[in-house]
Structure formats: C-alpha cells, structure tokens
Short mmCIF file of C-alpha atoms in Angstrom, two decimals:
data_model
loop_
_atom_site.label_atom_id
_atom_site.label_comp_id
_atom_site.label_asym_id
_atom_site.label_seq_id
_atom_site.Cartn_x
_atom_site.Cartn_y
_atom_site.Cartn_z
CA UNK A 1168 69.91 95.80 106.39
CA UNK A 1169 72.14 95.32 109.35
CA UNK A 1170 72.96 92.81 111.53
CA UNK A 1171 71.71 93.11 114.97
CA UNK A 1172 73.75 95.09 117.84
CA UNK A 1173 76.09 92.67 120.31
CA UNK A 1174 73.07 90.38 122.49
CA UNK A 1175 70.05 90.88 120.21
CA UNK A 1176 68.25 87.88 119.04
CA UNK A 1177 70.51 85.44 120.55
CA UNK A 1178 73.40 87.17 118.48
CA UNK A 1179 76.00 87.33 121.20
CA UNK A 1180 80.04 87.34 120.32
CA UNK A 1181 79.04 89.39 117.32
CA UNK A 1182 79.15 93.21 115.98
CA UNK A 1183 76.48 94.72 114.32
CA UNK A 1184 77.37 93.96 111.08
CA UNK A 1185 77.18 90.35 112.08
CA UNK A 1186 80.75 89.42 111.65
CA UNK A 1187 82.59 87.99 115.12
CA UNK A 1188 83.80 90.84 117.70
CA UNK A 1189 87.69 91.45 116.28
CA UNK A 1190 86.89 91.64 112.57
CA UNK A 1191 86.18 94.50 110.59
CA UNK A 1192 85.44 94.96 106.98
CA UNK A 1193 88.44 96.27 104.93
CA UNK A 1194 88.74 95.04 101.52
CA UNK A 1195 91.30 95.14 99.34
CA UNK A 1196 91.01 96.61 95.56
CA UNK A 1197 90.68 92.75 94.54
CA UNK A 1198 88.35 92.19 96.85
CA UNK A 1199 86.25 94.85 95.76
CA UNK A 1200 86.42 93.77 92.43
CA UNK A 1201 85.50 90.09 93.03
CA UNK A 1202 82.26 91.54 94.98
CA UNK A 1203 81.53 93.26 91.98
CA UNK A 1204 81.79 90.38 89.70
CA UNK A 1205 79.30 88.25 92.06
CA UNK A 1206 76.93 91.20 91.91
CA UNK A 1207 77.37 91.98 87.93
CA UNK A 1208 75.99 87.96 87.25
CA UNK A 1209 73.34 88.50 89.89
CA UNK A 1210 74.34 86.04 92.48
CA UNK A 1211 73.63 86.41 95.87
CA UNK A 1212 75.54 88.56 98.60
CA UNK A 1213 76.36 87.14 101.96
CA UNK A 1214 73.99 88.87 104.64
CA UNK A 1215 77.50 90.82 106.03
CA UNK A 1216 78.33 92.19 102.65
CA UNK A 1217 74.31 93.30 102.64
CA UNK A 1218 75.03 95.12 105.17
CA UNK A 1219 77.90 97.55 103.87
CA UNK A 1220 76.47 97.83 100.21
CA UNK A 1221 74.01 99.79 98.91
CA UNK A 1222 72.34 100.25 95.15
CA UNK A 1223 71.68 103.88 94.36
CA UNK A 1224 72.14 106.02 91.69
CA UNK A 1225 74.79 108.02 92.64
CA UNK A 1226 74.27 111.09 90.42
CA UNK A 1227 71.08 112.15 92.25
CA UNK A 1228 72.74 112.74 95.70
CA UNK A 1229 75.30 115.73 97.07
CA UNK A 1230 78.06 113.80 99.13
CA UNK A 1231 77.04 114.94 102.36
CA UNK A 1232 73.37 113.50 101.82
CA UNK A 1233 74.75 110.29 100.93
CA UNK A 1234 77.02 110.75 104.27
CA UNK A 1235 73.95 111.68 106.52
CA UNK A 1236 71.84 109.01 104.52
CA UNK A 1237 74.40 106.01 105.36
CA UNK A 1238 76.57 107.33 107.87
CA UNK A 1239 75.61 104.32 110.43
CA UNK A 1240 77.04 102.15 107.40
CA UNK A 1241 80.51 103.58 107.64
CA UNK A 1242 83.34 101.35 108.38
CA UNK A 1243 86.96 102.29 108.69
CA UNK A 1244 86.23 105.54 107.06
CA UNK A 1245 84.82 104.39 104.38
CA UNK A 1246 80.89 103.67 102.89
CA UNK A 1247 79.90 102.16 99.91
CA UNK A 1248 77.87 101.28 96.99
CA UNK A 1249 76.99 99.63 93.74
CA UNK A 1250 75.80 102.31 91.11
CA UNK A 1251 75.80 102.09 87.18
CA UNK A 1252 77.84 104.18 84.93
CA UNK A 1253 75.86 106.84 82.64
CA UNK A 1254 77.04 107.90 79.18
CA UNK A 1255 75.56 110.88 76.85
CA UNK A 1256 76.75 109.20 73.68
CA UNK A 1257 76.49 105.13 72.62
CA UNK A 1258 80.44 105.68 72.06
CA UNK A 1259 80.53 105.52 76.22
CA UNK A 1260 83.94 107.55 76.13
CA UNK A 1261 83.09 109.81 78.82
CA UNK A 1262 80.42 109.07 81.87
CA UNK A 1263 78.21 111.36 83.36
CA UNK A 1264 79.80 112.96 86.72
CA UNK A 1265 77.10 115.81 87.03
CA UNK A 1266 75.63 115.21 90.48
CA UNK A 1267 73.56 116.83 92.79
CA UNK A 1268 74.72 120.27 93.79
CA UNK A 1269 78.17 119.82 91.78
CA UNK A 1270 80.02 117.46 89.58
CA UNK A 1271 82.33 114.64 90.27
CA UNK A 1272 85.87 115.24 88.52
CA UNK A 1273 88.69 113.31 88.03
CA UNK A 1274 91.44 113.46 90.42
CA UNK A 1275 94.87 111.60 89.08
CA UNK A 1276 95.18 108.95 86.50
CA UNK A 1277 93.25 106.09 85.99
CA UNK A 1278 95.03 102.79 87.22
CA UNK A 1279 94.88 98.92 86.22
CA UNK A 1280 94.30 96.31 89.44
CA UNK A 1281 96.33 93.21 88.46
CA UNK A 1282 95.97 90.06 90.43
CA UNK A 1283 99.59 88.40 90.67
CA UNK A 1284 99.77 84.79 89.41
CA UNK A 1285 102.27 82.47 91.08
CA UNK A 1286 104.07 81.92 88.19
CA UNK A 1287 105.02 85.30 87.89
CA UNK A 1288 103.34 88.54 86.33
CA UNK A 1289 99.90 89.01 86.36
CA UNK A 1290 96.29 89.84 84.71
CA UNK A 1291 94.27 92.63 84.85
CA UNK A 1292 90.83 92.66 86.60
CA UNK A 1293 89.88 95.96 86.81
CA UNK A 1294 90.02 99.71 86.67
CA UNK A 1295 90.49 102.44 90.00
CA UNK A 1296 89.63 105.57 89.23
CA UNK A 1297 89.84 108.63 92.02
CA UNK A 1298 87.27 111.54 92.08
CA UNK A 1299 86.77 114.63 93.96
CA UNK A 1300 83.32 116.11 94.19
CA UNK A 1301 83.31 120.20 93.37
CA UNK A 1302 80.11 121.90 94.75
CA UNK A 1303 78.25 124.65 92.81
CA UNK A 1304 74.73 125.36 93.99
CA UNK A 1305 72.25 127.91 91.83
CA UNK A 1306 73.58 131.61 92.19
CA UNK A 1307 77.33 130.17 92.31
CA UNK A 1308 79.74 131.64 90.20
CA UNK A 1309 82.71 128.63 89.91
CA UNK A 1310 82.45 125.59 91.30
CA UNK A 1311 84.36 125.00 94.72
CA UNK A 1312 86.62 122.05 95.69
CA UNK A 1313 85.14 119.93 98.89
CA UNK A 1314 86.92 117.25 100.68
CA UNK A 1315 84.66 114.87 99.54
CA UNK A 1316 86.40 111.81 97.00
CA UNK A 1317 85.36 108.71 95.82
CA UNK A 1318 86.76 105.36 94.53
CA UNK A 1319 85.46 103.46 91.25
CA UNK A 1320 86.04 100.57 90.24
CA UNK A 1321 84.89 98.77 87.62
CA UNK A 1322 85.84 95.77 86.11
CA UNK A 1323 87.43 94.44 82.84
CA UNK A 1324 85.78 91.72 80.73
CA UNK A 1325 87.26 89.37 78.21
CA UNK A 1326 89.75 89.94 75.52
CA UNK A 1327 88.46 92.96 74.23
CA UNK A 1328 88.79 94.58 77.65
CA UNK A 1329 85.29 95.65 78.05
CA UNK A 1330 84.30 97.38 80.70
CA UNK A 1331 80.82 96.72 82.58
CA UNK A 1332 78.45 99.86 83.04
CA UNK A 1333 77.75 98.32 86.88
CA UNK A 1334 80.32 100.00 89.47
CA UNK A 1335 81.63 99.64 92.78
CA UNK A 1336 82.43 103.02 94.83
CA UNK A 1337 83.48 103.86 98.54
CA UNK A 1338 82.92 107.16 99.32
CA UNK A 1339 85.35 108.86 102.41
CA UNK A 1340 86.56 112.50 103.34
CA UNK A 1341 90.38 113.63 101.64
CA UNK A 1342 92.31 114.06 105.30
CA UNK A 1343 94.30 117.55 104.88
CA UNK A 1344 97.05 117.13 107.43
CA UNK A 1345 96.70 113.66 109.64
CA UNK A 1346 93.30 111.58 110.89
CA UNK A 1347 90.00 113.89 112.22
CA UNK A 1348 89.81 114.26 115.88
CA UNK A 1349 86.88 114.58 118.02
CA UNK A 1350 88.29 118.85 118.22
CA UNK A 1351 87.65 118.86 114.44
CA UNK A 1352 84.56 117.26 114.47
CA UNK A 1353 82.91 119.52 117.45
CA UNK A 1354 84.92 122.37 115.18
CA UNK A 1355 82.45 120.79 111.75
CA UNK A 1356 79.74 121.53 113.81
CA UNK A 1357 80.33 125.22 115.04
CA UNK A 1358 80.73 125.66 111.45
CA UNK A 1359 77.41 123.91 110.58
CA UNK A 1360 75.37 126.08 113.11
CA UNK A 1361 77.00 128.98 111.83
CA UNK A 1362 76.28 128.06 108.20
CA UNK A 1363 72.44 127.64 109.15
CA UNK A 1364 71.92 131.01 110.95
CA UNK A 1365 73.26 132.52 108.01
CA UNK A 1366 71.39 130.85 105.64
CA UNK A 1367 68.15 131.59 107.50
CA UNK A 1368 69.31 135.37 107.19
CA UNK A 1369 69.20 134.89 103.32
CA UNK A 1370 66.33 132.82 102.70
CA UNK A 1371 63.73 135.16 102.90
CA UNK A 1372 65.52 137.18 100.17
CA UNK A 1373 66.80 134.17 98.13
CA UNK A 1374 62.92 133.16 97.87
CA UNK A 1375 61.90 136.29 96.15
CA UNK A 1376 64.50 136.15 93.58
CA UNK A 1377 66.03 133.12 92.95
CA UNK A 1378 68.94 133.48 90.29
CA UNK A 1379 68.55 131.05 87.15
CA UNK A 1380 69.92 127.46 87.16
CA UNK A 1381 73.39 126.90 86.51
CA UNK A 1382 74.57 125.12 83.53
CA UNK A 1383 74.91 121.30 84.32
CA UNK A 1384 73.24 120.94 87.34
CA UNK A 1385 70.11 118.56 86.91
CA UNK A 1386 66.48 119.63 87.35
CA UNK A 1387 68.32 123.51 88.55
CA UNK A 1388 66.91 121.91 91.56
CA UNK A 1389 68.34 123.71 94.83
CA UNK A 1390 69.37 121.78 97.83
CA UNK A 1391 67.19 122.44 101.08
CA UNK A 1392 69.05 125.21 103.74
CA UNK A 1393 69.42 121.92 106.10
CA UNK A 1394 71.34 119.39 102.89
CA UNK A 1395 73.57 122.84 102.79
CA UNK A 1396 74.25 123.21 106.43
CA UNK A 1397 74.52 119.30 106.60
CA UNK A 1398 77.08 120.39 103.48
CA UNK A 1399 79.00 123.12 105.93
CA UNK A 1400 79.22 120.23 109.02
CA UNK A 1401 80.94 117.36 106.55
CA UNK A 1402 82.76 119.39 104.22
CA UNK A 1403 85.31 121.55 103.94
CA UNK A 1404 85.80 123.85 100.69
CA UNK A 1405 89.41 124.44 99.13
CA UNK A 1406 88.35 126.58 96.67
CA UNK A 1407 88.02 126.74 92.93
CA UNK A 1408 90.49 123.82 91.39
CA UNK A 1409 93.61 124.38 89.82
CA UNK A 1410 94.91 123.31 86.83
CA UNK A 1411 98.93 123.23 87.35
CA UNK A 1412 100.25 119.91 87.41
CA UNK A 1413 102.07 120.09 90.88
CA UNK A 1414 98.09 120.93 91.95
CA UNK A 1415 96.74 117.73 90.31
CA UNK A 1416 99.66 115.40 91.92
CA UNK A 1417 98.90 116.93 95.52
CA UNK A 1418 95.15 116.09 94.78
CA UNK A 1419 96.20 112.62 93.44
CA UNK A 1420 97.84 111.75 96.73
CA UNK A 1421 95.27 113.20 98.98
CA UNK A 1422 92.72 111.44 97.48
CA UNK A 1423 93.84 107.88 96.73
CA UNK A 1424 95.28 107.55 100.14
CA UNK A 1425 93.20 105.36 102.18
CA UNK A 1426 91.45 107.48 105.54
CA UNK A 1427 93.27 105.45 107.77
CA UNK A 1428 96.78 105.06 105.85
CA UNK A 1429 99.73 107.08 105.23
CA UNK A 1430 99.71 105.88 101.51
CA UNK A 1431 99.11 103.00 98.69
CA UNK A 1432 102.93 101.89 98.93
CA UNK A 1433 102.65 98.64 97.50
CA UNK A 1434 102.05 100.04 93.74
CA UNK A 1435 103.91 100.20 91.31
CA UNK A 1436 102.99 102.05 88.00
CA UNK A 1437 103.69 100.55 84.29
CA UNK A 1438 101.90 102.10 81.08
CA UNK A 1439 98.39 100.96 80.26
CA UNK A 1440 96.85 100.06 76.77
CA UNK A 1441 93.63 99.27 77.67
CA UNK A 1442 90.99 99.49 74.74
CA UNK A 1443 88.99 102.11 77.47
CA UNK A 1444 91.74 104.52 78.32
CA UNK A 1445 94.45 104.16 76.57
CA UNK A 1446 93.53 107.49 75.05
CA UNK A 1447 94.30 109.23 78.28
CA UNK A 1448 97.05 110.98 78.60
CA UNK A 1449 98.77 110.01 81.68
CA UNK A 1450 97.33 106.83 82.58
CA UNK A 1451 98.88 104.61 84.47
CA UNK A 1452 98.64 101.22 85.72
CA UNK A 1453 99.41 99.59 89.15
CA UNK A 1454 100.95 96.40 89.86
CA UNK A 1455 99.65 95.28 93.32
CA UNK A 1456 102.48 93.19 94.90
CA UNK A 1457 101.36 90.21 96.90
#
C-alpha cells in the first residue's frame, strides 16, 4: 500500500511513496537482486519498498492490464513485481512464458550481474534476462510484436549455481525513437477510442461465432473489448517477429535500455558457464563496473 500524498497524516516533507521530497526509487540490477534475496528468506520489506512491489502471478495478466492495474505504482518508467517461475517438466530447462492474450519471448541473451570486489574481479549474484510480450488473441492468425518488455532477474545460489523459482521483474514500454511525449500519449488515446468503436462494430458478430481457441493460450479465455482497447491505448504492435539476427540485436537494444537512458554502457560482456544456461547459445555475461 502506499504512503500517504505530501501533508496527510502529519506526513509533510514527504512523497507519496513515503521517501523525503528529492528521492526517487531507481535501483540498480544489484539492488534488485539484494531485494530479492530479503524476500526469497521471507524477511520483512521496508514500508517504501511495499509500496513499489507487488506479488502476482504474472502469467495470468496481458501487459496492459497489469499497466492499468498498477499504473499509480509506476516510477521512472518502470513497475514492478515479485512472481515465481513455472516449469512443464521437473528438469526446469525452460519456464512457462504463455500469458494472457500472448506469450512472453526472449529478447537477447541472457546476462550474469557480478558484484565487483575490491580486490579485484568479482562474483556472480544473479541472472537478467529481457522479454518482449507478443499478443495473439482467439481468431489471430500469428502472434504480433507489442512494445511491451520486461526484466527478470533471478538470483544464483551456492556452488552449484542454482537458481531460485522466486523472481523479480519491472515491467516498462520499448521507446521506438526517443522518450513519449504528452503528443504521443493524447495520440495512444485517439487510437484507443478508435480501437473501441471498432470493436463494438464486431462484437455482435464475434458473439455468434466465436473462432476456436488458439494453441497456447490458457483457458482460450478472450480478453474483454475494454482489456483490448486498454491494449490499443498502451501498446503499439510491430508486427509478427523476425528471426534474422540483425532483427534480434535491434530488439536486444530496444529492450534492455532503461526508459529513461540512452543505454546500459557500463557492461561489459565475457562468456558464461553457468550450470542454468550455459546451454544457450549466445549467452553472455556482464561485468557491471563500479
């Protein structure tokens, strides 16, 4: 819950998520990671951090439900929660992405987050990985591209490097060229009352015959005509994904850039042999440099 607005309940000098006027909350990836740990062995979270994280299960929600749902939470472009990781198999290779109204894929390699040591080098604490959701309701043919990404991070446990079901994500919109501007946003919503008069047009006749459930999608359950033009105001399709790897770099860089910064400039990459991913082909891992 958050903190009371600026003067409420005696909480003057203070923003609404209870921290002093002048600070914000913008963690780094080790900071992330160290909130993780305190909530993976169950000890308490500081009222402020209350107030930015939420426990869900991420699979049952579109993007832009999770975006109406918390958008009051948002800070610096970003919102975010704890969820667990779901596997199909006990091998827990691959975790479920399917989602509501689409699937969360993989955008870019996987990378290491190594905390520096004073003596030099480093260790690893944890894994960032970079998706991109890609929408496909009942009745769609291929799946389309949204700007909508998110960050996991998980972390890594022991000697064996295992890696904790429990997650950490920040969910934000991919900028296309430069930050959103009060012109785009008026421009989202055009679009969104556009996208509801013609979904009222078709409703009637999507009613009477409403095409079989798509492979994948949980339940087949539909989203409501207002989730979709909610969809239309906060997100902006690209089309179905591409394959080429000049395609999957300019994803990459759109979506582990930061909403607010021009890019991660203080990694560096090095191979990782992690017990998790070293499978992957082209997985990387990043060297933070503080």
């Amino acid at each position: 819950m958050a903190a009371p607005e600026d003067g409420e309940d005696g909480n003057f000098g203070k923003n609404k998520r209870g921290l002093p006027i002048g600070f914000y909350f913008a963690p780094t990836d080790q900071d992330l990671l160290a909130i993780l740990e305190a909530k993976r062995l169950g000890r308490p979270l500081s009222r402020a951090h209350d107030a930015f994280f939420h426990d869900i299960r991420i699979l049952d929600f579109h993007p832009a439900e999770l975006y109406e749902k918390y958008a009051n939470d948002e800070e610096k472009g970003y919102i975010y929660f704890f969820s667990k990781r779901e596997f199909p198999t006990s091998s827990k290779k691959r975790p479920l992405r399917v989602a509501e109204g689409g699937a969360w894929n993989s955008s870019g390699a996987v990378y290491k987050v190594v905390k520096s040591s004073k003596s030099g080098g480093g260790y690893d604490v944890g894994h960032k990985k970079t998706l991109v959701f890609h929408q496909r309701f009942l009745g769609d043919k291929e799946a389309v591209k949204t700007n909508w990404a998110i960050q996991e991070f998980t972390r890594i446990i022991g000697p064996q490097n295992e890696v904790p079901d429990l997650a950490v994500y920040r969910l934000y919109k991919m900028r296309k060229e430069g930050r959103e501007t009060p012109a785009d946003l008026a421009a989202d919503e055009a679009a969104a009352a556009a996208a509801m008069n013609n979904r009222g047009q078709q409703a009637s006749a999507a009613a009477m015959a409403l095409p079989p459930p798509a492979t994948g999608l949980p339940g087949g359950r539909m989203m409501s005509m207002a989730d979709k033009a909610n969809m239309a105001s906060t997100s902006k399709a690209y089309g179905p994904s591409k394959s080429s790897s000049s395609q999957l770099q300019q994803d990459a860089a759109a979506a582990a850039a930061p909403p607010n910064a021009a890019g991660a400039s203080n990694w560096a990459p090095r191979p990782c042999n992690c017990q998790e991913c070293a499978p992957a082909a082209g997985h990387v891992q990043l060297l933070t440099l503080f």
